[in-house]
mmCIF file with all atom_site columns, C-alpha atoms and ligand atoms in Angstrom:
data_model
loop_
_atom_site.group_PDB
_atom_site.id
_atom_site.type_symbol
_atom_site.label_atom_id
_atom_site.label_alt_id
_atom_site.label_comp_id
_atom_site.label_asym_id
_atom_site.label_entity_id
_atom_site.label_seq_id
_atom_site.pdbx_PDB_ins_code
_atom_site.Cartn_x
_atom_site.Cartn_y
_atom_site.Cartn_z
_atom_site.occupancy
_atom_site.B_iso_or_equiv
_atom_site.pdbx_formal_charge
_atom_site.auth_seq_id
_atom_site.auth_comp_id
_atom_site.auth_asym_id
_atom_site.auth_atom_id
_atom_site.pdbx_PDB_model_num
ATOM   1   C  CA  . UNK A 1 1   ? 0.000   0.000  0.000   1.00 92.00 ? 1   UNK A CA  1
ATOM   2   C  CA  . UNK A 1 2   ? 2.996   2.335  0.300   1.00 96.00 ? 2   UNK A CA  1
ATOM   3   C  CA  . UNK A 1 3   ? 3.263   4.070  -3.077  1.00 98.00 ? 3   UNK A CA  1
ATOM   4   C  CA  . UNK A 1 4   ? 5.281   6.809  -4.725  1.00 98.00 ? 4   UNK A CA  1
ATOM   5   C  CA  . UNK A 1 5   ? 3.880   9.568  -6.933  1.00 98.00 ? 5   UNK A CA  1
ATOM   6   C  CA  . UNK A 1 6   ? 5.443   12.300 -9.072  1.00 99.00 ? 6   UNK A CA  1
ATOM   7   C  CA  . UNK A 1 7   ? 4.459   15.913 -8.445  1.00 99.00 ? 7   UNK A CA  1
ATOM   8   C  CA  . UNK A 1 8   ? 5.539   18.850 -10.609 1.00 99.00 ? 8   UNK A CA  1
ATOM   9   C  CA  . UNK A 1 9   ? 4.985   22.484 -9.680  1.00 99.00 ? 9   UNK A CA  1
ATOM   10  C  CA  . UNK A 1 10  ? 4.432   23.923 -13.148 1.00 98.00 ? 10  UNK A CA  1
ATOM   11  C  CA  . UNK A 1 11  ? 6.022   27.196 -14.406 1.00 98.00 ? 11  UNK A CA  1
ATOM   12  C  CA  . UNK A 1 12  ? 2.966   29.222 -13.325 1.00 98.00 ? 12  UNK A CA  1
ATOM   13  C  CA  . UNK A 1 13  ? 3.279   27.878 -9.756  1.00 98.00 ? 13  UNK A CA  1
ATOM   14  C  CA  . UNK A 1 14  ? 7.031   28.560 -9.619  1.00 98.00 ? 14  UNK A CA  1
ATOM   15  C  CA  . UNK A 1 15  ? 6.732   32.083 -11.077 1.00 98.00 ? 15  UNK A CA  1
ATOM   16  C  CA  . UNK A 1 16  ? 3.904   32.896 -8.654  1.00 98.00 ? 16  UNK A CA  1
ATOM   17  C  CA  . UNK A 1 17  ? 6.081   31.926 -5.675  1.00 98.00 ? 17  UNK A CA  1
ATOM   18  C  CA  . UNK A 1 18  ? 3.861   29.022 -4.620  1.00 98.00 ? 18  UNK A CA  1
ATOM   19  C  CA  . UNK A 1 19  ? 6.597   26.396 -4.163  1.00 98.00 ? 19  UNK A CA  1
ATOM   20  C  CA  . UNK A 1 20  ? 6.638   26.577 -0.363  1.00 98.00 ? 20  UNK A CA  1
ATOM   21  C  CA  . UNK A 1 21  ? 2.832   26.705 -0.023  1.00 98.00 ? 21  UNK A CA  1
ATOM   22  C  CA  . UNK A 1 22  ? 2.425   23.672 -2.240  1.00 98.00 ? 22  UNK A CA  1
ATOM   23  C  CA  . UNK A 1 23  ? 5.139   21.515 -0.690  1.00 98.00 ? 23  UNK A CA  1
ATOM   24  C  CA  . UNK A 1 24  ? 3.638   22.283 2.731   1.00 98.00 ? 24  UNK A CA  1
ATOM   25  C  CA  . UNK A 1 25  ? 0.328   20.696 1.690   1.00 98.00 ? 25  UNK A CA  1
ATOM   26  C  CA  . UNK A 1 26  ? 2.041   17.335 1.160   1.00 98.00 ? 26  UNK A CA  1
ATOM   27  C  CA  . UNK A 1 27  ? 4.201   17.578 4.283   1.00 97.00 ? 27  UNK A CA  1
ATOM   28  C  CA  . UNK A 1 28  ? 1.147   18.515 6.368   1.00 97.00 ? 28  UNK A CA  1
ATOM   29  C  CA  . UNK A 1 29  ? -0.581  15.193 5.694   1.00 97.00 ? 29  UNK A CA  1
ATOM   30  C  CA  . UNK A 1 30  ? 2.596   13.242 6.421   1.00 96.00 ? 30  UNK A CA  1
ATOM   31  C  CA  . UNK A 1 31  ? 3.569   12.313 2.876   1.00 97.00 ? 31  UNK A CA  1
ATOM   32  C  CA  . UNK A 1 32  ? 7.340   11.929 2.642   1.00 97.00 ? 32  UNK A CA  1
ATOM   33  C  CA  . UNK A 1 33  ? 9.439   13.773 0.042   1.00 98.00 ? 33  UNK A CA  1
ATOM   34  C  CA  . UNK A 1 34  ? 12.005  11.235 -1.203  1.00 98.00 ? 34  UNK A CA  1
ATOM   35  C  CA  . UNK A 1 35  ? 13.460  13.277 -4.095  1.00 98.00 ? 35  UNK A CA  1
ATOM   36  C  CA  . UNK A 1 36  ? 13.234  16.919 -5.220  1.00 98.00 ? 36  UNK A CA  1
ATOM   37  C  CA  . UNK A 1 37  ? 14.780  19.210 -7.859  1.00 98.00 ? 37  UNK A CA  1
ATOM   38  C  CA  . UNK A 1 38  ? 14.287  22.273 -10.070 1.00 98.00 ? 38  UNK A CA  1
ATOM   39  C  CA  . UNK A 1 39  ? 14.462  21.678 -13.821 1.00 98.00 ? 39  UNK A CA  1
ATOM   40  C  CA  . UNK A 1 40  ? 13.808  23.684 -16.967 1.00 98.00 ? 40  UNK A CA  1
ATOM   41  C  CA  . UNK A 1 41  ? 12.693  20.959 -19.345 1.00 98.00 ? 41  UNK A CA  1
ATOM   42  C  CA  . UNK A 1 42  ? 12.950  21.213 -23.127 1.00 98.00 ? 42  UNK A CA  1
ATOM   43  C  CA  . UNK A 1 43  ? 10.259  20.479 -25.728 1.00 98.00 ? 43  UNK A CA  1
ATOM   44  C  CA  . UNK A 1 44  ? 11.468  16.935 -26.298 1.00 98.00 ? 44  UNK A CA  1
ATOM   45  C  CA  . UNK A 1 45  ? 11.366  16.015 -22.608 1.00 98.00 ? 45  UNK A CA  1
ATOM   46  C  CA  . UNK A 1 46  ? 7.921   17.640 -22.266 1.00 98.00 ? 46  UNK A CA  1
ATOM   47  C  CA  . UNK A 1 47  ? 6.627   15.635 -25.245 1.00 98.00 ? 47  UNK A CA  1
ATOM   48  C  CA  . UNK A 1 48  ? 7.901   12.475 -23.594 1.00 98.00 ? 48  UNK A CA  1
ATOM   49  C  CA  . UNK A 1 49  ? 6.309   13.333 -20.243 1.00 98.00 ? 49  UNK A CA  1
ATOM   50  C  CA  . UNK A 1 50  ? 2.961   14.093 -21.898 1.00 98.00 ? 50  UNK A CA  1
ATOM   51  C  CA  . UNK A 1 51  ? 3.222   11.388 -24.613 1.00 98.00 ? 51  UNK A CA  1
ATOM   52  C  CA  . UNK A 1 52  ? -0.212  9.994  -23.637 1.00 97.00 ? 52  UNK A CA  1
ATOM   53  C  CA  . UNK A 1 53  ? -1.712  13.317 -24.794 1.00 98.00 ? 53  UNK A CA  1
ATOM   54  C  CA  . UNK A 1 54  ? 0.091   13.590 -28.127 1.00 97.00 ? 54  UNK A CA  1
ATOM   55  C  CA  . UNK A 1 55  ? -3.089  13.301 -30.211 1.00 98.00 ? 55  UNK A CA  1
ATOM   56  C  CA  . UNK A 1 56  ? -5.071  15.767 -28.078 1.00 96.00 ? 56  UNK A CA  1
ATOM   57  C  CA  . UNK A 1 57  ? -5.988  19.176 -29.522 1.00 95.00 ? 57  UNK A CA  1
ATOM   58  C  CA  . UNK A 1 58  ? -4.247  20.950 -26.609 1.00 96.00 ? 58  UNK A CA  1
ATOM   59  C  CA  . UNK A 1 59  ? -0.926  19.049 -26.902 1.00 97.00 ? 59  UNK A CA  1
ATOM   60  C  CA  . UNK A 1 60  ? 1.128   21.810 -28.576 1.00 97.00 ? 60  UNK A CA  1
ATOM   61  C  CA  . UNK A 1 61  ? -0.109  24.459 -26.139 1.00 97.00 ? 61  UNK A CA  1
ATOM   62  C  CA  . UNK A 1 62  ? 0.504   22.121 -23.183 1.00 97.00 ? 62  UNK A CA  1
ATOM   63  C  CA  . UNK A 1 63  ? 4.117   21.512 -24.261 1.00 98.00 ? 63  UNK A CA  1
ATOM   64  C  CA  . UNK A 1 64  ? 4.554   25.278 -24.713 1.00 97.00 ? 64  UNK A CA  1
ATOM   65  C  CA  . UNK A 1 65  ? 3.186   25.948 -21.227 1.00 97.00 ? 65  UNK A CA  1
ATOM   66  C  CA  . UNK A 1 66  ? 5.244   23.344 -19.344 1.00 98.00 ? 66  UNK A CA  1
ATOM   67  C  CA  . UNK A 1 67  ? 8.492   24.538 -21.012 1.00 98.00 ? 67  UNK A CA  1
ATOM   68  C  CA  . UNK A 1 68  ? 7.980   28.295 -20.511 1.00 98.00 ? 68  UNK A CA  1
ATOM   69  C  CA  . UNK A 1 69  ? 9.950   28.384 -17.239 1.00 98.00 ? 69  UNK A CA  1
ATOM   70  C  CA  . UNK A 1 70  ? 11.542  26.164 -14.613 1.00 98.00 ? 70  UNK A CA  1
ATOM   71  C  CA  . UNK A 1 71  ? 9.497   23.597 -12.714 1.00 99.00 ? 71  UNK A CA  1
ATOM   72  C  CA  . UNK A 1 72  ? 9.999   21.953 -9.324  1.00 99.00 ? 72  UNK A CA  1
ATOM   73  C  CA  . UNK A 1 73  ? 9.632   18.174 -9.460  1.00 99.00 ? 73  UNK A CA  1
ATOM   74  C  CA  . UNK A 1 74  ? 9.417   15.930 -6.445  1.00 99.00 ? 74  UNK A CA  1
ATOM   75  C  CA  . UNK A 1 75  ? 8.530   12.384 -5.513  1.00 98.00 ? 75  UNK A CA  1
ATOM   76  C  CA  . UNK A 1 76  ? 6.299   11.759 -2.512  1.00 98.00 ? 76  UNK A CA  1
ATOM   77  C  CA  . UNK A 1 77  ? 5.895   8.485  -0.707  1.00 98.00 ? 77  UNK A CA  1
ATOM   78  C  CA  . UNK A 1 78  ? 3.088   7.309  1.549   1.00 97.00 ? 78  UNK A CA  1
ATOM   79  C  CA  . UNK A 1 79  ? 0.007   5.139  1.980   1.00 97.00 ? 79  UNK A CA  1
ATOM   80  C  CA  . UNK A 1 80  ? -2.108  5.223  -1.227  1.00 98.00 ? 80  UNK A CA  1
ATOM   81  C  CA  . UNK A 1 81  ? 0.166   8.092  -2.301  1.00 98.00 ? 81  UNK A CA  1
ATOM   82  C  CA  . UNK A 1 82  ? -1.128  8.256  -5.885  1.00 98.00 ? 82  UNK A CA  1
ATOM   83  C  CA  . UNK A 1 83  ? -4.792  8.739  -4.884  1.00 98.00 ? 83  UNK A CA  1
ATOM   84  C  CA  . UNK A 1 84  ? -3.964  10.895 -1.889  1.00 98.00 ? 84  UNK A CA  1
ATOM   85  C  CA  . UNK A 1 85  ? -1.849  13.261 -3.976  1.00 98.00 ? 85  UNK A CA  1
ATOM   86  C  CA  . UNK A 1 86  ? -4.610  13.587 -6.603  1.00 98.00 ? 86  UNK A CA  1
ATOM   87  C  CA  . UNK A 1 87  ? -7.106  14.433 -3.833  1.00 98.00 ? 87  UNK A CA  1
ATOM   88  C  CA  . UNK A 1 88  ? -4.845  17.207 -2.559  1.00 98.00 ? 88  UNK A CA  1
ATOM   89  C  CA  . UNK A 1 89  ? -4.286  18.498 -6.121  1.00 98.00 ? 89  UNK A CA  1
ATOM   90  C  CA  . UNK A 1 90  ? -7.960  18.589 -7.188  1.00 98.00 ? 90  UNK A CA  1
ATOM   91  C  CA  . UNK A 1 91  ? -9.755  18.516 -10.536 1.00 98.00 ? 91  UNK A CA  1
ATOM   92  C  CA  . UNK A 1 92  ? -7.764  19.142 -13.739 1.00 98.00 ? 92  UNK A CA  1
ATOM   93  C  CA  . UNK A 1 93  ? -9.820  22.271 -14.456 1.00 98.00 ? 93  UNK A CA  1
ATOM   94  C  CA  . UNK A 1 94  ? -9.340  24.804 -11.615 1.00 98.00 ? 94  UNK A CA  1
ATOM   95  C  CA  . UNK A 1 95  ? -12.898 26.022 -12.317 1.00 98.00 ? 95  UNK A CA  1
ATOM   96  C  CA  . UNK A 1 96  ? -14.142 22.609 -11.133 1.00 98.00 ? 96  UNK A CA  1
ATOM   97  C  CA  . UNK A 1 97  ? -11.526 22.037 -8.424  1.00 98.00 ? 97  UNK A CA  1
ATOM   98  C  CA  . UNK A 1 98  ? -12.964 22.218 -4.906  1.00 98.00 ? 98  UNK A CA  1
ATOM   99  C  CA  . UNK A 1 99  ? -11.765 24.906 -2.493  1.00 98.00 ? 99  UNK A CA  1
ATOM   100 C  CA  . UNK A 1 100 ? -9.191  23.322 -0.196  1.00 98.00 ? 100 UNK A CA  1
ATOM   101 C  CA  . UNK A 1 101 ? -7.458  21.585 -3.089  1.00 98.00 ? 101 UNK A CA  1
ATOM   102 C  CA  . UNK A 1 102 ? -4.282  23.097 -4.552  1.00 98.00 ? 102 UNK A CA  1
ATOM   103 C  CA  . UNK A 1 103 ? -5.865  23.845 -7.935  1.00 98.00 ? 103 UNK A CA  1
ATOM   104 C  CA  . UNK A 1 104 ? -9.057  25.093 -6.254  1.00 98.00 ? 104 UNK A CA  1
ATOM   105 C  CA  . UNK A 1 105 ? -7.173  27.395 -3.882  1.00 98.00 ? 105 UNK A CA  1
ATOM   106 C  CA  . UNK A 1 106 ? -4.585  28.843 -6.276  1.00 98.00 ? 106 UNK A CA  1
ATOM   107 C  CA  . UNK A 1 107 ? -6.346  29.048 -9.651  1.00 98.00 ? 107 UNK A CA  1
ATOM   108 C  CA  . UNK A 1 108 ? -9.838  29.454 -11.120 1.00 98.00 ? 108 UNK A CA  1
ATOM   109 C  CA  . UNK A 1 109 ? -9.683  29.246 -14.934 1.00 97.00 ? 109 UNK A CA  1
ATOM   110 C  CA  . UNK A 1 110 ? -11.454 26.607 -17.015 1.00 98.00 ? 110 UNK A CA  1
ATOM   111 C  CA  . UNK A 1 111 ? -9.895  24.466 -19.743 1.00 97.00 ? 111 UNK A CA  1
ATOM   112 C  CA  . UNK A 1 112 ? -12.484 25.961 -22.144 1.00 96.00 ? 112 UNK A CA  1
ATOM   113 C  CA  . UNK A 1 113 ? -11.067 29.435 -21.392 1.00 97.00 ? 113 UNK A CA  1
ATOM   114 C  CA  . UNK A 1 114 ? -7.484  28.208 -21.904 1.00 96.00 ? 114 UNK A CA  1
ATOM   115 C  CA  . UNK A 1 115 ? -8.331  26.623 -25.229 1.00 93.00 ? 115 UNK A CA  1
ATOM   116 C  CA  . UNK A 1 116 ? -10.186 29.758 -26.404 1.00 95.00 ? 116 UNK A CA  1
ATOM   117 C  CA  . UNK A 1 117 ? -7.035  31.761 -25.606 1.00 94.00 ? 117 UNK A CA  1
ATOM   118 C  CA  . UNK A 1 118 ? -4.871  29.152 -27.397 1.00 94.00 ? 118 UNK A CA  1
ATOM   119 C  CA  . UNK A 1 119 ? -2.959  28.451 -24.172 1.00 94.00 ? 119 UNK A CA  1
ATOM   120 C  CA  . UNK A 1 120 ? -2.138  25.359 -22.133 1.00 95.00 ? 120 UNK A CA  1
ATOM   121 C  CA  . UNK A 1 121 ? -4.424  25.111 -19.107 1.00 96.00 ? 121 UNK A CA  1
ATOM   122 C  CA  . UNK A 1 122 ? -2.496  26.807 -16.286 1.00 97.00 ? 122 UNK A CA  1
ATOM   123 C  CA  . UNK A 1 123 ? -3.397  24.739 -13.259 1.00 98.00 ? 123 UNK A CA  1
ATOM   124 C  CA  . UNK A 1 124 ? -0.269  25.161 -11.109 1.00 98.00 ? 124 UNK A CA  1
ATOM   125 C  CA  . UNK A 1 125 ? 0.639   21.515 -10.605 1.00 98.00 ? 125 UNK A CA  1
ATOM   126 C  CA  . UNK A 1 126 ? 0.962   18.051 -12.134 1.00 98.00 ? 126 UNK A CA  1
ATOM   127 C  CA  . UNK A 1 127 ? 0.436   14.776 -10.290 1.00 98.00 ? 127 UNK A CA  1
ATOM   128 C  CA  . UNK A 1 128 ? 0.635   11.214 -11.584 1.00 98.00 ? 128 UNK A CA  1
ATOM   129 C  CA  . UNK A 1 129 ? -2.806  9.883  -12.534 1.00 98.00 ? 129 UNK A CA  1
ATOM   130 C  CA  . UNK A 1 130 ? -2.294  6.192  -11.706 1.00 98.00 ? 130 UNK A CA  1
ATOM   131 C  CA  . UNK A 1 131 ? 0.232   3.818  -10.165 1.00 98.00 ? 131 UNK A CA  1
ATOM   132 C  CA  . UNK A 1 132 ? 1.480   2.846  -13.643 1.00 98.00 ? 132 UNK A CA  1
ATOM   133 C  CA  . UNK A 1 133 ? 1.818   6.503  -14.683 1.00 98.00 ? 133 UNK A CA  1
ATOM   134 C  CA  . UNK A 1 134 ? 3.656   7.235  -11.425 1.00 98.00 ? 134 UNK A CA  1
ATOM   135 C  CA  . UNK A 1 135 ? 6.192   4.466  -12.039 1.00 98.00 ? 135 UNK A CA  1
ATOM   136 C  CA  . UNK A 1 136 ? 6.844   5.611  -15.620 1.00 98.00 ? 136 UNK A CA  1
ATOM   137 C  CA  . UNK A 1 137 ? 7.055   9.288  -14.692 1.00 98.00 ? 137 UNK A CA  1
ATOM   138 C  CA  . UNK A 1 138 ? 9.397   8.742  -11.720 1.00 98.00 ? 138 UNK A CA  1
ATOM   139 C  CA  . UNK A 1 139 ? 11.698  6.733  -14.003 1.00 98.00 ? 139 UNK A CA  1
ATOM   140 C  CA  . UNK A 1 140 ? 11.667  9.551  -16.562 1.00 98.00 ? 140 UNK A CA  1
ATOM   141 C  CA  . UNK A 1 141 ? 12.294  12.405 -14.099 1.00 98.00 ? 141 UNK A CA  1
ATOM   142 C  CA  . UNK A 1 142 ? 14.553  10.906 -11.406 1.00 98.00 ? 142 UNK A CA  1
ATOM   143 C  CA  . UNK A 1 143 ? 17.679  8.765  -11.376 1.00 98.00 ? 143 UNK A CA  1
ATOM   144 C  CA  . UNK A 1 144 ? 17.850  6.147  -8.642  1.00 96.00 ? 144 UNK A CA  1
ATOM   145 C  CA  . UNK A 1 145 ? 20.622  8.013  -6.809  1.00 98.00 ? 145 UNK A CA  1
ATOM   146 C  CA  . UNK A 1 146 ? 18.485  11.179 -6.730  1.00 98.00 ? 146 UNK A CA  1
ATOM   147 C  CA  . UNK A 1 147 ? 15.992  9.491  -4.402  1.00 97.00 ? 147 UNK A CA  1
ATOM   148 C  CA  . UNK A 1 148 ? 16.516  8.816  -0.724  1.00 97.00 ? 148 UNK A CA  1
ATOM   149 C  CA  . UNK A 1 149 ? 15.199  6.498  1.960   1.00 94.00 ? 149 UNK A CA  1
ATOM   150 C  CA  . UNK A 1 150 ? 14.924  7.850  5.476   1.00 96.00 ? 150 UNK A CA  1
ATOM   151 C  CA  . UNK A 1 151 ? 12.564  7.688  8.408   1.00 94.00 ? 151 UNK A CA  1
ATOM   152 C  CA  . UNK A 1 152 ? 10.180  10.518 9.274   1.00 92.00 ? 152 UNK A CA  1
ATOM   153 C  CA  . UNK A 1 153 ? 8.341   11.013 12.560  1.00 90.00 ? 153 UNK A CA  1
ATOM   154 C  CA  . UNK A 1 154 ? 5.152   10.419 10.566  1.00 86.00 ? 154 UNK A CA  1
ATOM   155 C  CA  . UNK A 1 155 ? 6.040   6.778  10.301  1.00 85.00 ? 155 UNK A CA  1
ATOM   156 C  CA  . UNK A 1 156 ? 5.578   6.578  14.058  1.00 85.00 ? 156 UNK A CA  1
ATOM   157 C  CA  . UNK A 1 157 ? 2.582   8.907  14.419  1.00 85.00 ? 157 UNK A CA  1
ATOM   158 C  CA  . UNK A 1 158 ? 0.741   8.981  11.067  1.00 79.00 ? 158 UNK A CA  1
ATOM   159 C  CA  . UNK A 1 159 ? 1.351   5.756  9.135   1.00 81.00 ? 159 UNK A CA  1
HETATM 160 N  N1  . LIG B 2 .   ? -4.905  20.518 -20.399 1.00 83.58 ? 1   LIG B N1  1
HETATM 161 C  C1  . LIG B 2 .   ? -5.219  21.562 -21.257 1.00 83.58 ? 1   LIG B C1  1
HETATM 162 N  N2  . LIG B 2 .   ? -6.451  21.546 -21.869 1.00 83.58 ? 1   LIG B N2  1
HETATM 163 C  C2  . LIG B 2 .   ? -7.366  20.568 -21.655 1.00 83.58 ? 1   LIG B C2  1
HETATM 164 C  C3  . LIG B 2 .   ? -7.028  19.509 -20.790 1.00 83.58 ? 1   LIG B C3  1
HETATM 165 C  C4  . LIG B 2 .   ? -5.783  19.510 -20.183 1.00 83.58 ? 1   LIG B C4  1
HETATM 166 O  O1  . LIG B 2 .   ? -4.406  22.465 -21.463 1.00 83.58 ? 1   LIG B O1  1
HETATM 167 O  O2  . LIG B 2 .   ? -8.465  20.627 -22.229 1.00 83.58 ? 1   LIG B O2  1
HETATM 168 C  C5  . LIG B 2 .   ? -3.576  20.512 -19.739 1.00 83.58 ? 1   LIG B C5  1
HETATM 169 C  C6  . LIG B 2 .   ? -3.635  20.817 -18.228 1.00 83.58 ? 1   LIG B C6  1
HETATM 170 O  O3  . LIG B 2 .   ? -2.511  21.627 -17.900 1.00 83.58 ? 1   LIG B O3  1
HETATM 171 C  C7  . LIG B 2 .   ? -3.536  19.431 -17.627 1.00 83.58 ? 1   LIG B C7  1
HETATM 172 C  C8  . LIG B 2 .   ? -2.602  18.729 -18.614 1.00 83.58 ? 1   LIG B C8  1
HETATM 173 O  O4  . LIG B 2 .   ? -3.016  19.229 -19.885 1.00 83.58 ? 1   LIG B O4  1
HETATM 174 O  O5  . LIG B 2 .   ? -3.020  19.463 -16.300 1.00 83.58 ? 1   LIG B O5  1
HETATM 175 C  C9  . LIG B 2 .   ? -2.681  17.221 -18.627 1.00 83.58 ? 1   LIG B C9  1
HETATM 176 O  O6  . LIG B 2 .   ? -4.030  16.816 -18.775 1.00 83.58 ? 1   LIG B O6  1
HETATM 177 P  P1  . LIG B 2 .   ? -4.647  15.621 -17.913 1.00 83.58 ? 1   LIG B P1  1
HETATM 178 O  O7  . LIG B 2 .   ? -5.967  15.291 -18.501 1.00 83.58 ? 1   LIG B O7  1
HETATM 179 O  O8  . LIG B 2 .   ? -3.646  14.528 -17.783 1.00 83.58 ? 1   LIG B O8  1
HETATM 180 O  O9  . LIG B 2 .   ? -4.919  16.320 -16.493 1.00 83.58 ? 1   LIG B O9  1
HETATM 181 P  P2  . LIG B 2 .   ? -4.166  16.161 -15.084 1.00 83.58 ? 1   LIG B P2  1
HETATM 182 O  O10 . LIG B 2 .   ? -3.728  14.725 -14.959 1.00 83.58 ? 1   LIG B O10 1
HETATM 183 O  O11 . LIG B 2 .   ? -3.014  17.143 -15.081 1.00 83.58 ? 1   LIG B O11 1
HETATM 184 O  O12 . LIG B 2 .   ? -5.212  16.533 -14.053 1.00 83.58 ? 1   LIG B O12 1
HETATM 185 MG MG1 . LIG B 2 .   ? -2.747  13.464 -16.250 1.00 83.58 ? 2   LIG B MG1 1
#
């Protein structure tokens, strides 16, 4: 039941100074950060990360958006981490994301608005959508020696 999930604070989140606020959300619930770095990915890497969306009408705009500035990527570990991270992140469209979720608290646009503007949907954060996606994404973004095993107090009081 202990899983790992990939989280990326997208360029809009980094440029808006939300890195600390966002990381705090995951630490607050006792999820463990086991790897973290800032990267400015190129088009090719972005196309690989979002390869499942390559036939979607928003693909080009999405690749443009995720490469427009540096991102902060991290791997969190915990019980049902993939589902738990998605719950904290909220609905893909900030317009539908509940208050209390990261997308619901820090954004409000709809994907319809983004597509009308010809832009990628700025929704602050990425999180793996399934266990399989998490495994593939962690392999793409992190080398083995960039991840660390250690014990947190949460393992005594939260897990
Ligand atoms: N996206 C977009 N237009 C859409 C749907 C998605 O620009 O109509 C962007 C948005 O930034 C989203 C990303 O594409 O986060 C990946 O889409 P996905 O459906 O995988 O949503 P997520 O897993 O990020 O919630
Ligand atoms: Mg997704």
